[in-house]
């Protein structure tokens, strides 16, 4: 694995920051087979590189999502199927972008500081294996650029 992370600051565009980060994420997980170790480092690198308030994964376990590796404030440990943004992404098996979490029916507020959110499902054997959840303290922080590049992060996660 690579041991250093080169981080572009917020004067760089979001696209440039993701473009710089993605090969580094791939290098981070190369040669390590432990899934939790790899997810932990991926979440740390994402938090270190982007202006995210919270970034982490929730694993599908029976009828719930269960908190996995994350970076940010402490969070809810379990989320039901179809509940909140994460449970809805799992149920609908698709990416959800929420510009204003207060306007999302059933949003689960782990922190009142979180204002917008993107959740992407990752699949294993054609079933949702986990969801990647990213929160921002800013309204409408996530767009198609995040969907595209976090989709690339999902491909790395699915390859673990
Ligand atoms: N807001 C999420 C819950 C997880 S936390 O944001 C970390 C939701 O509504 O599913």
PDB file of C-alpha atoms and ligand atoms in Angstrom:
ATOM      1  CA  UNK A   1       0.000   0.000   0.000  1.00  0.00           C
ATOM      2  CA  UNK A   2       1.002   3.628  -0.502  1.00  0.00           C
ATOM      3  CA  UNK A   3       1.784   5.401   2.752  1.00  0.00           C
ATOM      4  CA  UNK A   4       1.504   9.040   1.774  1.00  0.00           C
ATOM      5  CA  UNK A   5      -1.483  10.943   0.495  1.00  0.00           C
ATOM      6  CA  UNK A   6      -1.102  14.027  -1.660  1.00  0.00           C
ATOM      7  CA  UNK A   7      -4.065  16.283  -0.953  1.00  0.00           C
ATOM      8  CA  UNK A   8      -5.123  19.180  -3.191  1.00  0.00           C
ATOM      9  CA  UNK A   9      -6.598  22.023  -1.149  1.00  0.00           C
ATOM     10  CA  UNK A  10      -9.981  23.646  -1.694  1.00  0.00           C
ATOM     11  CA  UNK A  11      -8.581  26.144  -4.216  1.00  0.00           C
ATOM     12  CA  UNK A  12      -8.544  23.229  -6.685  1.00  0.00           C
ATOM     13  CA  UNK A  13     -11.741  22.193  -8.449  1.00  0.00           C
ATOM     14  CA  UNK A  14     -13.739  19.255  -7.176  1.00  0.00           C
ATOM     15  CA  UNK A  15     -12.939  17.362 -10.388  1.00  0.00           C
ATOM     16  CA  UNK A  16      -9.199  17.958  -9.990  1.00  0.00           C
ATOM     17  CA  UNK A  17      -9.345  16.818  -6.379  1.00  0.00           C
ATOM     18  CA  UNK A  18     -11.138  13.586  -7.270  1.00  0.00           C
ATOM     19  CA  UNK A  19      -8.808  13.015 -10.262  1.00  0.00           C
ATOM     20  CA  UNK A  20      -5.797  13.368  -7.966  1.00  0.00           C
ATOM     21  CA  UNK A  21      -7.330  11.185  -5.279  1.00  0.00           C
ATOM     22  CA  UNK A  22      -8.611   8.189  -7.288  1.00  0.00           C
ATOM     23  CA  UNK A  23      -5.263   6.640  -8.317  1.00  0.00           C
ATOM     24  CA  UNK A  24      -4.085   7.135  -4.752  1.00  0.00           C
ATOM     25  CA  UNK A  25      -7.119   5.240  -3.442  1.00  0.00           C
ATOM     26  CA  UNK A  26      -6.313   2.363  -5.803  1.00  0.00           C
ATOM     27  CA  UNK A  27      -2.692   2.356  -4.588  1.00  0.00           C
ATOM     28  CA  UNK A  28      -3.868   2.383  -0.964  1.00  0.00           C
ATOM     29  CA  UNK A  29      -5.676  -0.942  -1.275  1.00  0.00           C
ATOM     30  CA  UNK A  30      -3.204  -2.655  -3.616  1.00  0.00           C
ATOM     31  CA  UNK A  31      -1.542  -5.673  -1.997  1.00  0.00           C
ATOM     32  CA  UNK A  32      -3.804  -5.768   1.071  1.00  0.00           C
ATOM     33  CA  UNK A  33      -6.577  -8.355   1.236  1.00  0.00           C
ATOM     34  CA  UNK A  34      -8.240  -7.369   4.519  1.00  0.00           C
ATOM     35  CA  UNK A  35     -11.548  -5.698   3.629  1.00  0.00           C
ATOM     36  CA  UNK A  36     -12.003  -3.769   6.889  1.00  0.00           C
ATOM     37  CA  UNK A  37      -8.431  -2.430   6.769  1.00  0.00           C
ATOM     38  CA  UNK A  38      -8.924  -1.315   3.173  1.00  0.00           C
ATOM     39  CA  UNK A  39     -12.298   0.300   3.840  1.00  0.00           C
ATOM     40  CA  UNK A  40     -10.880   2.077   6.901  1.00  0.00           C
ATOM     41  CA  UNK A  41      -8.054   3.592   4.854  1.00  0.00           C
ATOM     42  CA  UNK A  42     -10.370   4.490   1.961  1.00  0.00           C
ATOM     43  CA  UNK A  43     -12.680   6.393   4.338  1.00  0.00           C
ATOM     44  CA  UNK A  44      -9.696   8.151   5.967  1.00  0.00           C
ATOM     45  CA  UNK A  45      -8.294   9.188   2.568  1.00  0.00           C
ATOM     46  CA  UNK A  46     -11.687  10.490   1.412  1.00  0.00           C
ATOM     47  CA  UNK A  47     -12.153  12.502   4.625  1.00  0.00           C
ATOM     48  CA  UNK A  48      -8.612  13.855   4.420  1.00  0.00           C
ATOM     49  CA  UNK A  49      -8.950  14.917   0.780  1.00  0.00           C
ATOM     50  CA  UNK A  50     -12.461  16.272   0.377  1.00  0.00           C
ATOM     51  CA  UNK A  51     -14.641  18.719   2.334  1.00  0.00           C
ATOM     52  CA  UNK A  52     -16.806  15.978   3.786  1.00  0.00           C
ATOM     53  CA  UNK A  53     -18.354  16.231   7.252  1.00  0.00           C
ATOM     54  CA  UNK A  54     -18.831  12.472   7.532  1.00  0.00           C
ATOM     55  CA  UNK A  55     -17.952   9.571   5.242  1.00  0.00           C
ATOM     56  CA  UNK A  56     -18.450   5.899   5.940  1.00  0.00           C
ATOM     57  CA  UNK A  57     -20.050   2.622   5.012  1.00  0.00           C
ATOM     58  CA  UNK A  58     -23.000   0.668   6.361  1.00  0.00           C
ATOM     59  CA  UNK A  59     -22.992  -3.104   5.728  1.00  0.00           C
ATOM     60  CA  UNK A  60     -26.154  -5.008   4.888  1.00  0.00           C
ATOM     61  CA  UNK A  61     -26.709  -7.531   7.691  1.00  0.00           C
ATOM     62  CA  UNK A  62     -30.025  -9.409   7.564  1.00  0.00           C
ATOM     63  CA  UNK A  63     -32.766  -6.734   7.704  1.00  0.00           C
ATOM     64  CA  UNK A  64     -30.525  -3.845   8.799  1.00  0.00           C
ATOM     65  CA  UNK A  65     -27.602  -1.728   7.782  1.00  0.00           C
ATOM     66  CA  UNK A  66     -24.814  -1.859  10.356  1.00  0.00           C
ATOM     67  CA  UNK A  67     -22.161   0.817  10.766  1.00  0.00           C
ATOM     68  CA  UNK A  68     -18.739  -0.015   9.305  1.00  0.00           C
ATOM     69  CA  UNK A  69     -15.496   1.949   8.877  1.00  0.00           C
ATOM     70  CA  UNK A  70     -16.106   5.708   8.884  1.00  0.00           C
ATOM     71  CA  UNK A  71     -14.503   9.078   9.540  1.00  0.00           C
ATOM     72  CA  UNK A  72     -16.331  11.855  11.342  1.00  0.00           C
ATOM     73  CA  UNK A  73     -18.515  12.206  14.428  1.00  0.00           C
ATOM     74  CA  UNK A  74     -20.068   9.127  16.058  1.00  0.00           C
ATOM     75  CA  UNK A  75     -23.075   7.864  14.102  1.00  0.00           C
ATOM     76  CA  UNK A  76     -26.175   5.655  14.364  1.00  0.00           C
ATOM     77  CA  UNK A  77     -25.121   2.010  14.430  1.00  0.00           C
ATOM     78  CA  UNK A  78     -28.182   0.420  12.770  1.00  0.00           C
ATOM     79  CA  UNK A  79     -30.578   1.572  10.044  1.00  0.00           C
ATOM     80  CA  UNK A  80     -33.616  -0.447   8.921  1.00  0.00           C
ATOM     81  CA  UNK A  81     -34.445  -1.492   5.342  1.00  0.00           C
ATOM     82  CA  UNK A  82     -36.041   1.476   3.580  1.00  0.00           C
ATOM     83  CA  UNK A  83     -35.309   3.825   6.511  1.00  0.00           C
ATOM     84  CA  UNK A  84     -33.547   7.157   6.077  1.00  0.00           C
ATOM     85  CA  UNK A  85     -31.466   7.997   3.029  1.00  0.00           C
ATOM     86  CA  UNK A  86     -29.174   4.977   3.521  1.00  0.00           C
ATOM     87  CA  UNK A  87     -32.004   2.463   3.934  1.00  0.00           C
ATOM     88  CA  UNK A  88     -33.788   3.987   0.921  1.00  0.00           C
ATOM     89  CA  UNK A  89     -30.670   3.674  -1.257  1.00  0.00           C
ATOM     90  CA  UNK A  90     -30.437   0.013  -0.198  1.00  0.00           C
ATOM     91  CA  UNK A  91     -34.132  -0.617  -0.900  1.00  0.00           C
ATOM     92  CA  UNK A  92     -34.186   1.224  -4.238  1.00  0.00           C
ATOM     93  CA  UNK A  93     -30.717  -0.099  -5.176  1.00  0.00           C
ATOM     94  CA  UNK A  94     -29.678   3.274  -6.514  1.00  0.00           C
ATOM     95  CA  UNK A  95     -27.665   6.404  -5.795  1.00  0.00           C
ATOM     96  CA  UNK A  96     -29.557   9.040  -3.810  1.00  0.00           C
ATOM     97  CA  UNK A  97     -28.498  12.687  -3.691  1.00  0.00           C
ATOM     98  CA  UNK A  98     -30.295  14.784  -1.069  1.00  0.00           C
ATOM     99  CA  UNK A  99     -29.756  18.542  -1.377  1.00  0.00           C
ATOM    100  CA  UNK A 100     -31.519  19.353   1.904  1.00  0.00           C
ATOM    101  CA  UNK A 101     -31.778  16.521   4.414  1.00  0.00           C
ATOM    102  CA  UNK A 102     -34.547  18.338   6.326  1.00  0.00           C
ATOM    103  CA  UNK A 103     -36.712  18.029   3.212  1.00  0.00           C
ATOM    104  CA  UNK A 104     -36.141  14.241   2.896  1.00  0.00           C
ATOM    105  CA  UNK A 105     -39.021  12.356   4.560  1.00  0.00           C
ATOM    106  CA  UNK A 106     -37.629   9.982   7.189  1.00  0.00           C
ATOM    107  CA  UNK A 107     -34.077  11.324   7.072  1.00  0.00           C
ATOM    108  CA  UNK A 108     -32.107   9.976  10.046  1.00  0.00           C
ATOM    109  CA  UNK A 109     -30.177  12.835  11.659  1.00  0.00           C
ATOM    110  CA  UNK A 110     -27.071  11.332  13.233  1.00  0.00           C
ATOM    111  CA  UNK A 111     -25.822  14.935  13.509  1.00  0.00           C
ATOM    112  CA  UNK A 112     -27.831  18.132  13.257  1.00  0.00           C
ATOM    113  CA  UNK A 113     -24.836  19.682  11.481  1.00  0.00           C
ATOM    114  CA  UNK A 114     -25.340  17.489   8.410  1.00  0.00           C
ATOM    115  CA  UNK A 115     -27.212  19.421   5.694  1.00  0.00           C
ATOM    116  CA  UNK A 116     -26.877  17.391   2.499  1.00  0.00           C
ATOM    117  CA  UNK A 117     -26.000  13.824   1.663  1.00  0.00           C
ATOM    118  CA  UNK A 118     -25.134  11.326  -1.086  1.00  0.00           C
ATOM    119  CA  UNK A 119     -25.542   7.570  -0.669  1.00  0.00           C
ATOM    120  CA  UNK A 120     -24.289   4.976  -3.178  1.00  0.00           C
ATOM    121  CA  UNK A 121     -24.910   1.215  -2.993  1.00  0.00           C
ATOM    122  CA  UNK A 122     -22.107  -1.302  -3.624  1.00  0.00           C
ATOM    123  CA  UNK A 123     -23.025  -4.755  -4.910  1.00  0.00           C
ATOM    124  CA  UNK A 124     -21.690  -8.269  -4.411  1.00  0.00           C
ATOM    125  CA  UNK A 125     -23.285 -11.207  -6.267  1.00  0.00           C
ATOM    126  CA  UNK A 126     -25.958  -8.817  -7.606  1.00  0.00           C
ATOM    127  CA  UNK A 127     -27.110  -7.894  -4.095  1.00  0.00           C
ATOM    128  CA  UNK A 128     -26.462  -4.710  -2.144  1.00  0.00           C
ATOM    129  CA  UNK A 129     -23.456  -5.494   0.066  1.00  0.00           C
ATOM    130  CA  UNK A 130     -23.002  -2.073   1.673  1.00  0.00           C
ATOM    131  CA  UNK A 131     -23.826   1.592   1.143  1.00  0.00           C
ATOM    132  CA  UNK A 132     -21.307   4.434   1.047  1.00  0.00           C
ATOM    133  CA  UNK A 133     -22.735   7.473   2.850  1.00  0.00           C
ATOM    134  CA  UNK A 134     -21.239  10.970   2.591  1.00  0.00           C
ATOM    135  CA  UNK A 135     -22.568  13.981   4.513  1.00  0.00           C
ATOM    136  CA  UNK A 136     -21.802  17.679   4.173  1.00  0.00           C
ATOM    137  CA  UNK A 137     -22.374  20.641   6.461  1.00  0.00           C
ATOM    138  CA  UNK A 138     -23.359  22.628   3.347  1.00  0.00           C
ATOM    139  CA  UNK A 139     -26.694  22.475   1.557  1.00  0.00           C
ATOM    140  CA  UNK A 140     -26.645  20.908  -1.937  1.00  0.00           C
ATOM    141  CA  UNK A 141     -22.965  19.977  -1.668  1.00  0.00           C
ATOM    142  CA  UNK A 142     -23.257  16.916  -3.939  1.00  0.00           C
ATOM    143  CA  UNK A 143     -23.886  16.738  -7.689  1.00  0.00           C
ATOM    144  CA  UNK A 144     -23.189  14.586 -10.768  1.00  0.00           C
ATOM    145  CA  UNK A 145     -19.440  15.089 -10.306  1.00  0.00           C
ATOM    146  CA  UNK A 146     -19.602  13.439  -6.881  1.00  0.00           C
ATOM    147  CA  UNK A 147     -21.862  10.716  -8.266  1.00  0.00           C
ATOM    148  CA  UNK A 148     -19.353  10.002 -11.052  1.00  0.00           C
ATOM    149  CA  UNK A 149     -16.218   9.916  -8.912  1.00  0.00           C
ATOM    150  CA  UNK A 150     -17.748   8.288  -5.844  1.00  0.00           C
ATOM    151  CA  UNK A 151     -19.075   5.727  -8.350  1.00  0.00           C
ATOM    152  CA  UNK A 152     -15.417   5.021  -9.142  1.00  0.00           C
ATOM    153  CA  UNK A 153     -14.783   4.607  -5.405  1.00  0.00           C
ATOM    154  CA  UNK A 154     -17.651   2.089  -5.359  1.00  0.00           C
ATOM    155  CA  UNK A 155     -15.864   0.104  -8.109  1.00  0.00           C
ATOM    156  CA  UNK A 156     -12.735  -0.003  -5.917  1.00  0.00           C
ATOM    157  CA  UNK A 157     -14.850  -1.128  -2.939  1.00  0.00           C
ATOM    158  CA  UNK A 158     -16.569  -3.824  -5.025  1.00  0.00           C
ATOM    159  CA  UNK A 159     -13.149  -5.126  -6.047  1.00  0.00           C
ATOM    160  CA  UNK A 160     -11.974  -5.624  -2.425  1.00  0.00           C
TER     161      UNK A 160
HETATM  162  N1  LIG B   1     -28.469  10.403   7.455  1.00  0.00           N
HETATM  163  C1  LIG B   1     -28.410   8.984   7.208  1.00  0.00           C
HETATM  164  C2  LIG B   1     -27.999   8.234   8.434  1.00  0.00           C
HETATM  165  C3  LIG B   1     -26.539   7.980   8.543  1.00  0.00           C
HETATM  166  S1  LIG B   1     -25.663   9.306   9.076  1.00  0.00           S
HETATM  167  O1  LIG B   1     -25.866  10.461   8.207  1.00  0.00           O
HETATM  168  C4  LIG B   1     -24.058   8.990   9.250  1.00  0.00           C
HETATM  169  C5  LIG B   1     -29.740   8.485   6.708  1.00  0.00           C
HETATM  170  O2  LIG B   1     -30.726   9.232   6.689  1.00  0.00           O
HETATM  171  O3  LIG B   1     -29.811   7.337   6.313  1.00  0.00           O
END
